Tab-separated table of C-alpha atoms in Angstrom:
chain	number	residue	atom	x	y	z
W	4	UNK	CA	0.000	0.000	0.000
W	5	UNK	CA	1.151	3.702	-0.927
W	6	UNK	CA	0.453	5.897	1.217
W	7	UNK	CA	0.634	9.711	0.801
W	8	UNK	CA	0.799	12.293	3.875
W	9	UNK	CA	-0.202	15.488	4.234
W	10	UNK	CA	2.390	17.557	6.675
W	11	UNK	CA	-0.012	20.932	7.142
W	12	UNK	CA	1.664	21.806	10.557
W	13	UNK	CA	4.202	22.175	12.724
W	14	UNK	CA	3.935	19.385	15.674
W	15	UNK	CA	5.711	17.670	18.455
W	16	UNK	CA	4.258	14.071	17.123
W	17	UNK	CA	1.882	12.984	14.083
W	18	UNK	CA	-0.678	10.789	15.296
W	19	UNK	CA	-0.727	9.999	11.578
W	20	UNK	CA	2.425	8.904	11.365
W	21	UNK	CA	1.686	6.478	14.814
W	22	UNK	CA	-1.194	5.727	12.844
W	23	UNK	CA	0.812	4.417	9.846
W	24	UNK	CA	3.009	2.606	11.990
W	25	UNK	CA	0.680	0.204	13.813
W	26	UNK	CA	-0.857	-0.239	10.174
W	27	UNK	CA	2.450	-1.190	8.881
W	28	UNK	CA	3.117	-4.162	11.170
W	29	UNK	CA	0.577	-6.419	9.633
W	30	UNK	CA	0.470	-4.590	5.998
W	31	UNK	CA	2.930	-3.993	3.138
W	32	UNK	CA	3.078	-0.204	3.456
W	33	UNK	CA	5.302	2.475	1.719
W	34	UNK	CA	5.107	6.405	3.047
W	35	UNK	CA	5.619	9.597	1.197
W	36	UNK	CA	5.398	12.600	3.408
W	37	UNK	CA	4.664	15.908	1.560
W	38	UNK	CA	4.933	19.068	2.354
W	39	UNK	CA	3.140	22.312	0.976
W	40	UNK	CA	5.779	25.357	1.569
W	41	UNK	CA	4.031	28.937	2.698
W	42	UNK	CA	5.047	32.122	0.583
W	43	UNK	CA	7.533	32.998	3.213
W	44	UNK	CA	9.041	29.985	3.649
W	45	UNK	CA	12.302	28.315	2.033
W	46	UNK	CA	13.025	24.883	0.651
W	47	UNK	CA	15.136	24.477	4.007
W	48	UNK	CA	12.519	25.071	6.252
W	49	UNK	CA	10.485	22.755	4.231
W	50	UNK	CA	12.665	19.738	4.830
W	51	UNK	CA	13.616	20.487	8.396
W	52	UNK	CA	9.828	19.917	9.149
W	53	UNK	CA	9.592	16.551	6.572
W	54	UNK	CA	12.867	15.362	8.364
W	55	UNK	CA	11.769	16.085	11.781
W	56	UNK	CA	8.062	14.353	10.892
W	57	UNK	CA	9.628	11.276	9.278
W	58	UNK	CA	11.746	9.945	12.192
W	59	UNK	CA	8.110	9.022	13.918
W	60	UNK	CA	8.262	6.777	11.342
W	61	UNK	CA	10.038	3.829	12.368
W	62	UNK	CA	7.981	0.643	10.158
W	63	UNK	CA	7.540	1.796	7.254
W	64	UNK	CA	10.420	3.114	3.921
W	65	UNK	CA	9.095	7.022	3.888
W	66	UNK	CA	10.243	9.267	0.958
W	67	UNK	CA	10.092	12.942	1.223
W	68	UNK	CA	7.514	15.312	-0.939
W	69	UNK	CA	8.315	19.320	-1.324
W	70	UNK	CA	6.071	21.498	-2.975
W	71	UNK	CA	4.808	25.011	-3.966
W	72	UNK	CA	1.238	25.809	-4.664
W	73	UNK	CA	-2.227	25.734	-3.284
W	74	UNK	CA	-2.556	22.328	-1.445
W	75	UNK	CA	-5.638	21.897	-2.860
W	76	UNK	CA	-4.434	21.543	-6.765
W	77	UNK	CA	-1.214	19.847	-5.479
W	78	UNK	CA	-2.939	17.274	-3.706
W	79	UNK	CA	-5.043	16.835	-6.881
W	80	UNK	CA	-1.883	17.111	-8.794
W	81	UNK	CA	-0.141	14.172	-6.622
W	82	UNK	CA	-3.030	11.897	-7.462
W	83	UNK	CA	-2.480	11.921	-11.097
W	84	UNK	CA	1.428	12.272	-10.921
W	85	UNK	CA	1.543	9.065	-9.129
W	86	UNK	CA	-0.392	5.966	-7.722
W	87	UNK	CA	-0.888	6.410	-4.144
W	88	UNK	CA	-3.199	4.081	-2.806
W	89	UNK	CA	-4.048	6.113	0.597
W	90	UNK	CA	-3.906	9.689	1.617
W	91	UNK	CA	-4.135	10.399	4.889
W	92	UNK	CA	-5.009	14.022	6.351
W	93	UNK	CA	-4.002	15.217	9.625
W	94	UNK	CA	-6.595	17.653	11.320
W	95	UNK	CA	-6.261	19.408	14.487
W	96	UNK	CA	-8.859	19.091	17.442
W	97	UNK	CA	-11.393	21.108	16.035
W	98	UNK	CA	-13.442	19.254	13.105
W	99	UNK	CA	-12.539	21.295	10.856
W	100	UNK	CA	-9.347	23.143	11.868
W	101	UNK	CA	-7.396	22.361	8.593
W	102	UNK	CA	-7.546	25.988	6.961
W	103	UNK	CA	-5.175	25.410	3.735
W	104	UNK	CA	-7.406	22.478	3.306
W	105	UNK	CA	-10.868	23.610	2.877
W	106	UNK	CA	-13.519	22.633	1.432
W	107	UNK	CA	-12.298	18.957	1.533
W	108	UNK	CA	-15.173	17.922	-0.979
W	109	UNK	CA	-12.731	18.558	-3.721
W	110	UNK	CA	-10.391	16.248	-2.754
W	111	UNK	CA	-12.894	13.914	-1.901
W	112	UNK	CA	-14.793	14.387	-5.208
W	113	UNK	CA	-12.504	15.293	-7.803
W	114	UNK	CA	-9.609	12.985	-7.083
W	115	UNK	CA	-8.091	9.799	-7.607
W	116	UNK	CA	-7.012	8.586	-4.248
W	117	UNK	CA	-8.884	5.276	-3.913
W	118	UNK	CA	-8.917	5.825	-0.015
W	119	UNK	CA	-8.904	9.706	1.448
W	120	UNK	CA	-8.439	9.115	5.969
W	121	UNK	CA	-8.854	11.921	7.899
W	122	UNK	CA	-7.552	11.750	11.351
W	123	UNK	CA	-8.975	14.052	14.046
W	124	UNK	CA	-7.778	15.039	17.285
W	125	UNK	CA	-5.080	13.753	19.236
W	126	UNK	CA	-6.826	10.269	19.396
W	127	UNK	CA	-5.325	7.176	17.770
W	128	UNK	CA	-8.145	5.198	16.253
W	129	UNK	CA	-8.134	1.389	16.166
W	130	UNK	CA	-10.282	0.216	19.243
W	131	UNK	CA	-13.569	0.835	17.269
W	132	UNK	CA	-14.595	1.495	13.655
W	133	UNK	CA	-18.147	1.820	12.129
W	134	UNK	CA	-18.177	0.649	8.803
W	135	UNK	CA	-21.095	2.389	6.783
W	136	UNK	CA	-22.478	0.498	4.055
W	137	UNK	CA	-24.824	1.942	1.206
W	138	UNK	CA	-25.950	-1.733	0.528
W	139	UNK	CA	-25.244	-1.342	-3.372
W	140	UNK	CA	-21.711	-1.373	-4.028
W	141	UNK	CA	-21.330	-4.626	-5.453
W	142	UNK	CA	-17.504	-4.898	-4.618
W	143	UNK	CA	-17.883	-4.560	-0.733
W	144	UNK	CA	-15.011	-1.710	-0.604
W	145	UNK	CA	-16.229	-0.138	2.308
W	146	UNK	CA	-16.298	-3.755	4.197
W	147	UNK	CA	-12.931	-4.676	2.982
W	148	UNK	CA	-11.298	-1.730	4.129
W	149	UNK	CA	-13.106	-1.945	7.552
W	150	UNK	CA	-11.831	-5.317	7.946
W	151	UNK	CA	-8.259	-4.781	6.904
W	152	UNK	CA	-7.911	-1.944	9.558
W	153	UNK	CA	-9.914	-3.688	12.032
W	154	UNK	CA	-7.478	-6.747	11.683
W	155	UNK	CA	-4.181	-4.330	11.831
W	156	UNK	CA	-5.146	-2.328	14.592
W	157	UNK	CA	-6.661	-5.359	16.695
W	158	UNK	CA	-9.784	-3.032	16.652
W	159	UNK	CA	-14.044	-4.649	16.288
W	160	UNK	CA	-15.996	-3.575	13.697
W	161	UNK	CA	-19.591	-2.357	13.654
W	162	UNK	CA	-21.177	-2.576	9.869
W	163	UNK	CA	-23.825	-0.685	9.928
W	164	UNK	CA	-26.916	-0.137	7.511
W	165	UNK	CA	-29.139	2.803	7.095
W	166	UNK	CA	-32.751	1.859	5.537
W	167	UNK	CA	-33.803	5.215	3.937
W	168	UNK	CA	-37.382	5.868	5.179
W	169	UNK	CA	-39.356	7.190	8.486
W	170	UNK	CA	-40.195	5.115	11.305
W	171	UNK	CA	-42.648	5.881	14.350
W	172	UNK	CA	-41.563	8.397	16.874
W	173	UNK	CA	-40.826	5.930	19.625
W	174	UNK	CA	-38.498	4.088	17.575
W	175	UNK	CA	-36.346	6.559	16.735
W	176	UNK	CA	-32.735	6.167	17.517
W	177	UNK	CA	-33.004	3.266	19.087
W	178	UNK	CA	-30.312	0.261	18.319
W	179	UNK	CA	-31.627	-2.028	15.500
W	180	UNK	CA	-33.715	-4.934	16.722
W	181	UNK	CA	-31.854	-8.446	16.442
W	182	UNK	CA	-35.302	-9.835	14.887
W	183	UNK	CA	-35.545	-7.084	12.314
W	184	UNK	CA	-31.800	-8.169	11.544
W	185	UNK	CA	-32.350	-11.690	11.172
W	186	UNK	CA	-35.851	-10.931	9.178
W	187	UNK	CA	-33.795	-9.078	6.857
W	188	UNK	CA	-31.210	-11.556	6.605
W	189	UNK	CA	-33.346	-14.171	5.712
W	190	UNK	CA	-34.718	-12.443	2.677
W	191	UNK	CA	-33.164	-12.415	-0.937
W	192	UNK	CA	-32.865	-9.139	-1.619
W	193	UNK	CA	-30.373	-6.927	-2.322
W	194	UNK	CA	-29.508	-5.802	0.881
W	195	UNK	CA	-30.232	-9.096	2.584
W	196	UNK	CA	-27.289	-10.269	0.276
W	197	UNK	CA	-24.687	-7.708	0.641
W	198	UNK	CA	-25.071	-8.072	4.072
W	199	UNK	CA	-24.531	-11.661	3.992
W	200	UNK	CA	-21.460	-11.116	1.732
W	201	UNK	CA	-20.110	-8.626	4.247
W	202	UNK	CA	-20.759	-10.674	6.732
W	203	UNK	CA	-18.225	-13.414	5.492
W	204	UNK	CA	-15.662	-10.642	4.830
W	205	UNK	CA	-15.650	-9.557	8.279
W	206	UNK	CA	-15.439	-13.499	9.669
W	207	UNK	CA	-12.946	-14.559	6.911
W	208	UNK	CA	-10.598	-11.616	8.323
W	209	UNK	CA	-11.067	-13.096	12.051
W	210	UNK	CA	-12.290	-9.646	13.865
W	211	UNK	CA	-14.908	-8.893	16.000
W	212	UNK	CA	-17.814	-7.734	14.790
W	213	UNK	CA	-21.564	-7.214	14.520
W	214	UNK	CA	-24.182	-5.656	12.187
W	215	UNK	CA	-26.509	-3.074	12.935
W	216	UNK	CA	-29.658	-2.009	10.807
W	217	UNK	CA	-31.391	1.153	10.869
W	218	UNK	CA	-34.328	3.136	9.509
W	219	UNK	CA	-34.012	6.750	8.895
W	220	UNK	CA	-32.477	9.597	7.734
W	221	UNK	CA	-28.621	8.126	6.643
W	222	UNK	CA	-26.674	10.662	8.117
W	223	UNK	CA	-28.637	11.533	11.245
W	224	UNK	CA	-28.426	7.574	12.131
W	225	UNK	CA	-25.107	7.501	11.543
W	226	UNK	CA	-24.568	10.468	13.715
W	227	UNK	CA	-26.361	8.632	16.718
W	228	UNK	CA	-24.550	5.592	16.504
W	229	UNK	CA	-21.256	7.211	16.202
W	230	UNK	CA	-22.070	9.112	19.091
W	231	UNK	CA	-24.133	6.244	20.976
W	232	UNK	CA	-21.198	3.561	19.919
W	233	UNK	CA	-17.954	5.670	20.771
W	234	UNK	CA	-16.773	4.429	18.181
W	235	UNK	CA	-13.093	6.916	16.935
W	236	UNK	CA	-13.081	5.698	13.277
W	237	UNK	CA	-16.015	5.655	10.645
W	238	UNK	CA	-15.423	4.201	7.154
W	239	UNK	CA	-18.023	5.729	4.175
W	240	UNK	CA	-18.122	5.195	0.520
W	241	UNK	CA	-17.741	7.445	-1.947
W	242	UNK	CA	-19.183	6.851	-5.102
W	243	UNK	CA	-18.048	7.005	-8.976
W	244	UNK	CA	-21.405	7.622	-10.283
W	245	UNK	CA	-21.336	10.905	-12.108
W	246	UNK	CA	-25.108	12.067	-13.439
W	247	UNK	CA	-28.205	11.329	-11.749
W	248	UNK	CA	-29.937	10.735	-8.543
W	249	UNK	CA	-28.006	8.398	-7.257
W	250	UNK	CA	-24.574	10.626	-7.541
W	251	UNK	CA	-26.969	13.690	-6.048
W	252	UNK	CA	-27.971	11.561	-2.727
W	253	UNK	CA	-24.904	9.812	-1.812
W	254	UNK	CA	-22.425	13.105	-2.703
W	255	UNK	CA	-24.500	14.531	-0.464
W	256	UNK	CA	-24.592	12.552	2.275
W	257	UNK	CA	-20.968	12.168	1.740
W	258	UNK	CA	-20.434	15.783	2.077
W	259	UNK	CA	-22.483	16.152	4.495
W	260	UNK	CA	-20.592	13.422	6.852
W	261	UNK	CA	-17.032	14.503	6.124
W	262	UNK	CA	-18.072	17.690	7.576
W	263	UNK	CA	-20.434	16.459	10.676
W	264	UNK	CA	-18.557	13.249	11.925
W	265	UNK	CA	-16.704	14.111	15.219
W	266	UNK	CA	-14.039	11.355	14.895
W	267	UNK	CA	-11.659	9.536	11.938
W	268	UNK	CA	-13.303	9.457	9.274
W	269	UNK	CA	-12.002	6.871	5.697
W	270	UNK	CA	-13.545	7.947	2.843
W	271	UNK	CA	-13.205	4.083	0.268
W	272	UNK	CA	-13.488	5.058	-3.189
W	273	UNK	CA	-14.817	2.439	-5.666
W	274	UNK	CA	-11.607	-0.077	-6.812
W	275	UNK	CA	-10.049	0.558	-3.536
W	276	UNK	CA	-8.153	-2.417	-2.256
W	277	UNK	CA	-7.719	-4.137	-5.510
């Protein structure tokens, strides 16, 4: 796996970088740290900070990235320069505290990284990750991903899924009944067989982990379990689709996630992992 880092600050530590470390123990993983010089700063400067940055890094080869330019079209630029299989942002404790970095949607939307993390706070995730799954994307990306971090960082896994659609007032917000689960389960539809396909994912990779089902609004359920769950890393999809409804609701609720989600968040593109 190649992974590319964004270096927006000046810091003691990187919980990236720690990040990247416990991730490299169990996975094949290569590190290229780059850094985005101000206008008042000098080439110097820019590698004193990459050199100080990549000595965190003690599991993984690292190579060292200077550049000029708005981060933004670099970032863009990187992902068509090279193949980088991860990028990994670093933001502070606020949500959205990375200034040179906003809005994130274009990265998100507009570029080729097959997997876009976004660390928050001083928190290391890896104890427990929500995996959100649409229920349509045929090649499980979102499930695979969950699994392979969920296996590196000895964390459990909760896949969750958000039935679009109102329920009664009473039953709002309230954890997913195990009979509703194993009605749906039983079924043949599309859903029902997803689900049973990410089921065997998750067991095949040996990790704890359960599935959830919900009713709702997608990103308000998500919301409550993240909060209800305490869960420090959420995995989304992000989807290819480029006309249409379906590209309309699920950029949106993309969007819309990136910028609510208190905690890690892994955006899995389509063709991730492959």
């Amino acid at each position: 796996m190649n992974a590319l880092v964004y270096i927006d600050q000046k810091r003691k530590e990187y919980p990236a970088l720690d990040f990247l470390n416990r991730l490299a123990q169990s996975v094949a993983v290569s590190v290229t740290l780059l850094y985005v010089l101000l206008p008042e700063e000098s080439q110097q400067q820019g590698e004193e900070i990459l050199q100080r940055a990549a000595r965190q890094l003690v599991s993984a080869p690292v190579n060292l990235l200077i550049r000029w330019g708005d981060p933004i079209n670099v970032l863009l630029s990187e992902a068509h320069r090279d193949r980088f299989d991860l990028l990994v942002l670093q933001s502070g404790v606020r949500r959205r505290n990375m200034p040179r970095l906003e809005p994130l949607d274009q990265i998100l939307t507009h570029s080729m990284y097959p997997m876009v993390l976004i660390l928050r706070g001083k928190d290391r995730p890896g104890r427990r990750i929500l995996a959100c799954t649409a229920g349509w994307e045929e090649r499980l990306e979102v499930t695979r991903a969950a699994a392979l971090l969920a296996r590196s960082l000895e964390a459990s896994v909760t896949l969750l899924h958000v039935a679009a659609g109102t329920v009664p007032v009473m039953f709002t917000g309230l954890p997913a009944l195990e009979e509703s689960l194993s009605d749906v389960l039983q079924t043949d539809t599309v859903i029902a067989r997803h689900l049973r396909e990410a089921a065997k994912i998750l067991a095949a990779s040996d990790v704890e982990a359960e599935l959830e089902l919900r009713r709702g609004a997608p990103v308000d359920e998500i919301l409550r379990e993240v909060k209800l769950g305490q869960y420090d890393l959420v995995v989304i999809g992000r989807s290819r689709v480029t006309n249409g409804l379906k590209e309309l609701l699920m950029g949106d609720v993309m969007q819309r996630l990136v910028s609510r989600v208190p905690v890690s968040l892994l955006v899995v593109g389509e063709g991730a992992l492959e």
